[in-house]
CSV table of C-alpha atoms in Angstrom, one decimal:
chain,number,residue,atom,x,y,z
A,1,MET,CA,37.9,36.7,-93.1
A,2,ASP,CA,40.9,35.6,-90.7
A,3,ASP,CA,40.3,34.0,-87.4
A,4,HIS,CA,42.6,35.4,-85.0
A,5,SER,CA,41.2,33.9,-81.8
A,6,HIS,CA,43.8,32.5,-79.2
A,7,GLU,CA,41.8,29.1,-79.0
A,8,PRO,CA,41.9,26.5,-81.6
A,9,ASP,CA,38.0,26.1,-81.9
A,10,PRO,CA,36.1,28.2,-79.6
A,11,ASP,CA,32.8,26.0,-80.7
A,12,LYS,CA,34.5,23.4,-78.7
A,13,ARG,CA,34.9,25.4,-75.4
A,14,VAL,CA,33.4,23.8,-72.2
A,15,THR,CA,32.3,26.0,-69.2
A,16,ALA,CA,31.7,24.8,-65.8
A,17,PRO,CA,28.0,24.8,-65.9
A,18,MET,CA,28.0,22.3,-69.0
A,19,GLN,CA,30.2,19.9,-67.3
A,20,GLU,CA,28.7,16.9,-65.8
A,21,PHE,CA,28.8,16.2,-62.0
A,22,GLY,CA,28.1,13.1,-59.9
A,23,GLY,CA,26.8,12.3,-56.4
A,24,ARG,CA,30.2,12.8,-55.1
A,25,GLU,CA,30.1,16.6,-56.1
A,26,VAL,CA,26.6,17.0,-54.8
A,27,GLY,CA,27.5,15.5,-51.3
A,28,ILE,CA,30.7,17.9,-51.0
A,29,GLY,CA,28.6,20.9,-52.0
A,30,ALA,CA,25.7,19.8,-49.3
A,31,ALA,CA,28.3,19.4,-46.6
A,32,VAL,CA,29.9,22.7,-47.4
A,33,THR,CA,26.5,24.4,-47.4
A,34,LEU,CA,25.5,22.8,-43.9
A,35,ILE,CA,29.1,23.7,-42.5
A,36,GLY,CA,28.4,27.3,-43.8
A,37,LEU,CA,25.0,27.5,-42.3
A,38,LEU,CA,26.2,26.3,-38.8
A,39,ILE,CA,28.8,28.9,-38.7
A,40,ALA,CA,26.7,31.7,-40.0
A,41,TYR,CA,23.6,30.9,-37.9
A,42,VAL,CA,23.8,28.1,-35.1
A,43,ILE,CA,26.9,29.0,-33.5
A,44,PRO,CA,25.9,32.7,-33.1
A,45,PHE,CA,22.5,31.6,-31.8
A,46,LEU,CA,24.3,29.5,-29.3
A,47,PHE,CA,26.1,32.3,-27.8
A,48,THR,CA,23.2,34.6,-27.3
A,49,PHE,CA,22.3,32.5,-24.3
């Protein structure tokens, strides 16, 4: 049976959840989350007074 896939070896494919990440990426994610929560909840709460 012929393999007509576009990738040279599909078994060597790496997807994002499988890749390693370090403390820098965790810090960036935490900062983005905090800014999002600030915009979504804290700022509207402050304007209700």
